[in-house]
Amino acid sequence: MTSDHDMLWRHCAHLGRVLLPLVDQEPWRQARRHETLRARGIDIATGERMIEIFAALAAHAVAADASVSAAEFDTLPLSAVADAATGKRDYELLAGLPDTFGDDRDGQAVNVFRLYAYKGGKYSHRLLLLSRELRYALNVLAERSPIPSPTCGDVLRRAAEAGLPQ
C-alpha cells in the first residue's frame, strides 16, 4: 500500500515531468532553453532532467510547508512553487523527502541535486541557473493560464488534455 507521503511525491514528480513539454508547446522556448544551458556549460539532457527534479522538489517543499496531503496537491498555487524554486535554499528543498522513490530515475536525480547542493562552487551556481530556468517555465505556464492564479492541479489537467503521459 502506498503512503500519502509517497503519493504526494508522485504528484510532485509528475508535475516536474510535464512542465517542460507544456512550456515547449511554443518550439522557440525549447531552443532558447537549450541555448541557455549550452552557454552555461550544462549538458542539455542533464539540465532538463535537473529542471524536472527541481520542480518536483520545489512543489514538495511547498506542500510540506503547507501540510498539504496528496489529495490536496492540486490546490497548491503555481506561484508558490515558483517562489520556492528561487526563494528556498537548495538544502531546504531536500527536507522531508521519501526514503525511497518508486522511480529509480527520481532517486538518481535527487542524489545528483544533493551532490550539487553540498559540493558548492560551480555546482551551486548551476543550481542557481537551473532555479531561474524553472521559475521562468512556471511563469510561462501561469501567463498562459486562462485563470488568474493557476494551481498545480491546473497544470496537471492541461498536461492530461495535451495527452502527456500520466
mmCIF file of C-alpha atoms in Angstrom:
data_model
loop_
_atom_site.group_PDB
_atom_site.id
_atom_site.type_symbol
_atom_site.label_atom_id
_atom_site.label_comp_id
_atom_site.label_asym_id
_atom_site.label_seq_id
_atom_site.Cartn_x
_atom_site.Cartn_y
_atom_site.Cartn_z
ATOM 1 C CA MET A 1 0.000 0.000 0.000
ATOM 2 C CA THR A 2 1.326 3.434 -0.944
ATOM 3 C CA SER A 3 1.550 6.016 1.823
ATOM 4 C CA ASP A 4 0.177 9.529 1.447
ATOM 5 C CA HIS A 5 3.750 10.846 1.594
ATOM 6 C CA ASP A 6 4.776 8.636 -1.334
ATOM 7 C CA MET A 7 1.667 9.664 -3.276
ATOM 8 C CA LEU A 8 2.479 13.317 -2.657
ATOM 9 C CA TRP A 9 5.965 12.784 -4.082
ATOM 10 C CA ARG A 10 4.477 11.057 -7.131
ATOM 11 C CA HIS A 11 2.260 14.089 -7.800
ATOM 12 C CA CYS A 12 5.259 16.402 -7.408
ATOM 13 C CA ALA A 13 7.391 14.268 -9.730
ATOM 14 C CA HIS A 14 4.581 14.180 -12.291
ATOM 15 C CA LEU A 15 4.407 17.967 -12.223
ATOM 16 C CA GLY A 16 8.142 18.080 -12.884
ATOM 17 C CA ARG A 17 7.880 15.674 -15.825
ATOM 18 C CA VAL A 18 5.099 17.572 -17.612
ATOM 19 C CA LEU A 19 6.455 21.061 -17.036
ATOM 20 C CA LEU A 20 8.893 21.372 -19.942
ATOM 21 C CA PRO A 21 6.699 19.597 -22.522
ATOM 22 C CA LEU A 22 3.911 22.052 -21.694
ATOM 23 C CA VAL A 23 6.248 25.037 -21.953
ATOM 24 C CA ASP A 24 7.644 23.690 -25.222
ATOM 25 C CA GLN A 25 4.301 23.939 -26.978
ATOM 26 C CA GLU A 26 5.943 27.004 -28.446
ATOM 27 C CA PRO A 27 9.036 25.392 -30.034
ATOM 28 C CA TRP A 28 11.182 28.503 -29.773
ATOM 29 C CA ARG A 29 11.103 28.188 -25.979
ATOM 30 C CA GLN A 30 12.903 24.849 -26.111
ATOM 31 C CA ALA A 31 15.525 26.277 -28.470
ATOM 32 C CA ARG A 32 16.064 29.228 -26.113
ATOM 33 C CA ARG A 33 16.419 26.930 -23.096
ATOM 34 C CA HIS A 34 18.863 24.673 -24.934
ATOM 35 C CA GLU A 35 20.927 27.680 -25.966
ATOM 36 C CA THR A 36 20.966 28.966 -22.384
ATOM 37 C CA LEU A 37 22.010 25.588 -20.975
ATOM 38 C CA ARG A 38 24.777 25.200 -23.558
ATOM 39 C CA ALA A 39 26.032 28.727 -22.895
ATOM 40 C CA ARG A 40 26.272 27.879 -19.187
ATOM 41 C CA GLY A 41 28.190 24.654 -19.860
ATOM 42 C CA ILE A 42 25.312 22.398 -18.824
ATOM 43 C CA ASP A 43 24.539 19.268 -20.832
ATOM 44 C CA ILE A 44 21.027 19.679 -22.249
ATOM 45 C CA ALA A 45 19.674 16.282 -21.164
ATOM 46 C CA THR A 46 21.155 16.655 -17.676
ATOM 47 C CA GLY A 47 19.961 20.250 -17.365
ATOM 48 C CA GLU A 48 16.417 19.395 -18.389
ATOM 49 C CA ARG A 49 16.286 16.430 -16.021
ATOM 50 C CA MET A 50 17.569 18.664 -13.233
ATOM 51 C CA ILE A 51 14.852 21.239 -14.014
ATOM 52 C CA GLU A 52 12.269 18.439 -13.771
ATOM 53 C CA ILE A 53 13.538 17.243 -10.404
ATOM 54 C CA PHE A 54 13.957 20.829 -9.205
ATOM 55 C CA ALA A 55 10.255 21.398 -9.964
ATOM 56 C CA ALA A 56 9.328 18.263 -8.034
ATOM 57 C CA LEU A 57 11.478 19.306 -5.085
ATOM 58 C CA ALA A 58 10.052 22.837 -5.043
ATOM 59 C CA ALA A 59 6.471 21.545 -5.208
ATOM 60 C CA HIS A 60 7.212 19.016 -2.473
ATOM 61 C CA ALA A 61 8.727 21.705 -0.244
ATOM 62 C CA VAL A 62 5.673 23.932 -0.686
ATOM 63 C CA ALA A 63 3.347 21.016 0.040
ATOM 64 C CA ALA A 64 5.331 20.053 3.141
ATOM 65 C CA ASP A 65 5.408 23.639 4.421
ATOM 66 C CA ALA A 66 1.636 23.919 3.979
ATOM 67 C CA SER A 67 0.993 20.411 5.386
ATOM 68 C CA VAL A 68 -0.839 19.506 2.180
ATOM 69 C CA SER A 69 -1.835 15.882 1.639
ATOM 70 C CA ALA A 70 -1.573 14.113 -1.691
ATOM 71 C CA ALA A 71 -5.321 14.593 -2.162
ATOM 72 C CA GLU A 72 -4.892 18.360 -1.732
ATOM 73 C CA PHE A 73 -1.860 18.697 -4.034
ATOM 74 C CA ASP A 74 -3.973 20.109 -6.858
ATOM 75 C CA THR A 75 -4.727 23.196 -4.737
ATOM 76 C CA LEU A 76 -1.098 24.352 -4.446
ATOM 77 C CA PRO A 77 -0.624 27.699 -6.192
ATOM 78 C CA LEU A 78 1.863 27.573 -9.058
ATOM 79 C CA SER A 79 3.231 30.911 -7.855
ATOM 80 C CA ALA A 80 4.219 29.314 -4.530
ATOM 81 C CA VAL A 81 6.192 26.636 -6.364
ATOM 82 C CA ALA A 82 7.921 29.330 -8.456
ATOM 83 C CA ASP A 83 8.742 31.264 -5.274
ATOM 84 C CA ALA A 84 10.182 28.136 -3.640
ATOM 85 C CA ALA A 85 12.337 27.435 -6.707
ATOM 86 C CA THR A 86 14.255 30.661 -6.273
ATOM 87 C CA GLY A 87 13.496 31.566 -2.663
ATOM 88 C CA LYS A 88 14.452 28.442 -0.762
ATOM 89 C CA ARG A 89 17.987 27.277 -0.190
ATOM 90 C CA ASP A 90 18.955 24.123 -2.043
ATOM 91 C CA TYR A 91 19.177 22.033 1.103
ATOM 92 C CA GLU A 92 15.725 23.240 2.222
ATOM 93 C CA LEU A 93 14.259 21.619 -0.878
ATOM 94 C CA LEU A 94 15.697 18.285 0.224
ATOM 95 C CA ALA A 95 13.940 18.209 3.613
ATOM 96 C CA GLY A 96 11.238 15.623 4.167
ATOM 97 C CA LEU A 97 11.728 13.588 1.010
ATOM 98 C CA PRO A 98 10.689 9.929 0.915
ATOM 99 C CA ASP A 99 13.361 7.417 1.918
ATOM 100 C CA THR A 100 12.919 5.563 -1.358
ATOM 101 C CA PHE A 101 11.459 6.510 -4.712
ATOM 102 C CA GLY A 102 9.128 4.435 -6.854
ATOM 103 C CA ASP A 103 11.040 5.583 -9.937
ATOM 104 C CA ASP A 104 14.798 4.962 -9.779
ATOM 105 C CA ARG A 105 15.354 7.946 -12.083
ATOM 106 C CA ASP A 106 13.850 10.214 -9.427
ATOM 107 C CA GLY A 107 16.145 8.821 -6.775
ATOM 108 C CA GLN A 108 19.184 9.274 -9.005
ATOM 109 C CA ALA A 109 18.196 12.832 -9.929
ATOM 110 C CA VAL A 110 17.617 13.747 -6.272
ATOM 111 C CA ASN A 111 21.063 12.355 -5.447
ATOM 112 C CA VAL A 112 22.626 14.475 -8.196
ATOM 113 C CA PHE A 113 20.777 17.501 -6.811
ATOM 114 C CA ARG A 114 22.140 16.648 -3.332
ATOM 115 C CA LEU A 115 25.676 16.433 -4.709
ATOM 116 C CA TYR A 116 25.311 19.781 -6.458
ATOM 117 C CA ALA A 117 23.901 21.401 -3.301
ATOM 118 C CA TYR A 118 26.564 20.108 -0.956
ATOM 119 C CA LYS A 119 29.549 20.297 -3.285
ATOM 120 C CA GLY A 120 29.172 24.049 -3.680
ATOM 121 C CA GLY A 121 31.178 26.205 -6.067
ATOM 122 C CA LYS A 122 30.251 25.859 -9.713
ATOM 123 C CA TYR A 123 27.678 23.195 -8.860
ATOM 124 C CA SER A 124 25.740 25.549 -6.585
ATOM 125 C CA HIS A 125 25.965 28.128 -9.333
ATOM 126 C CA ARG A 126 24.444 25.609 -11.752
ATOM 127 C CA LEU A 127 21.555 25.052 -9.345
ATOM 128 C CA LEU A 128 21.023 28.805 -9.231
ATOM 129 C CA LEU A 129 20.864 28.929 -13.036
ATOM 130 C CA LEU A 130 18.507 25.948 -13.141
ATOM 131 C CA SER A 131 16.266 27.538 -10.487
ATOM 132 C CA ARG A 132 15.920 30.591 -12.732
ATOM 133 C CA GLU A 133 15.027 28.400 -15.712
ATOM 134 C CA LEU A 134 12.446 26.611 -13.585
ATOM 135 C CA ARG A 135 10.923 29.874 -12.357
ATOM 136 C CA TYR A 136 10.768 31.113 -15.952
ATOM 137 C CA ALA A 137 8.991 27.910 -17.074
ATOM 138 C CA LEU A 138 6.474 28.146 -14.222
ATOM 139 C CA ASN A 139 5.822 31.798 -15.020
ATOM 140 C CA VAL A 140 5.231 30.940 -18.695
ATOM 141 C CA LEU A 141 2.597 28.390 -17.682
ATOM 142 C CA ALA A 142 0.990 30.869 -15.289
ATOM 143 C CA GLU A 143 0.843 33.539 -18.003
ATOM 144 C CA ARG A 144 -0.792 31.121 -20.434
ATOM 145 C CA SER A 145 -3.432 30.116 -17.938
ATOM 146 C CA PRO A 146 -6.957 31.384 -18.567
ATOM 147 C CA ILE A 147 -7.475 31.680 -14.807
ATOM 148 C CA PRO A 148 -5.736 34.368 -12.731
ATOM 149 C CA SER A 149 -3.937 32.205 -10.125
ATOM 150 C CA PRO A 150 -3.288 28.740 -11.576
ATOM 151 C CA THR A 151 -2.584 25.789 -9.328
ATOM 152 C CA CYS A 152 -0.548 22.624 -9.727
ATOM 153 C CA GLY A 153 -3.825 20.851 -10.475
ATOM 154 C CA ASP A 154 -4.482 23.226 -13.378
ATOM 155 C CA VAL A 155 -1.095 22.353 -14.859
ATOM 156 C CA LEU A 156 -1.702 18.623 -14.453
ATOM 157 C CA ARG A 157 -5.125 18.960 -16.117
ATOM 158 C CA ARG A 158 -3.524 20.822 -19.038
ATOM 159 C CA ALA A 159 -0.964 18.051 -19.312
ATOM 160 C CA ALA A 160 -3.711 15.427 -19.426
ATOM 161 C CA GLU A 161 -5.576 17.444 -22.084
ATOM 162 C CA ALA A 162 -2.374 17.669 -24.110
ATOM 163 C CA GLY A 163 -2.046 13.878 -23.952
ATOM 164 C CA LEU A 164 1.147 13.868 -21.900
ATOM 165 C CA PRO A 165 1.870 10.619 -20.039
ATOM 166 C CA GLN A 166 0.345 10.246 -16.603
#
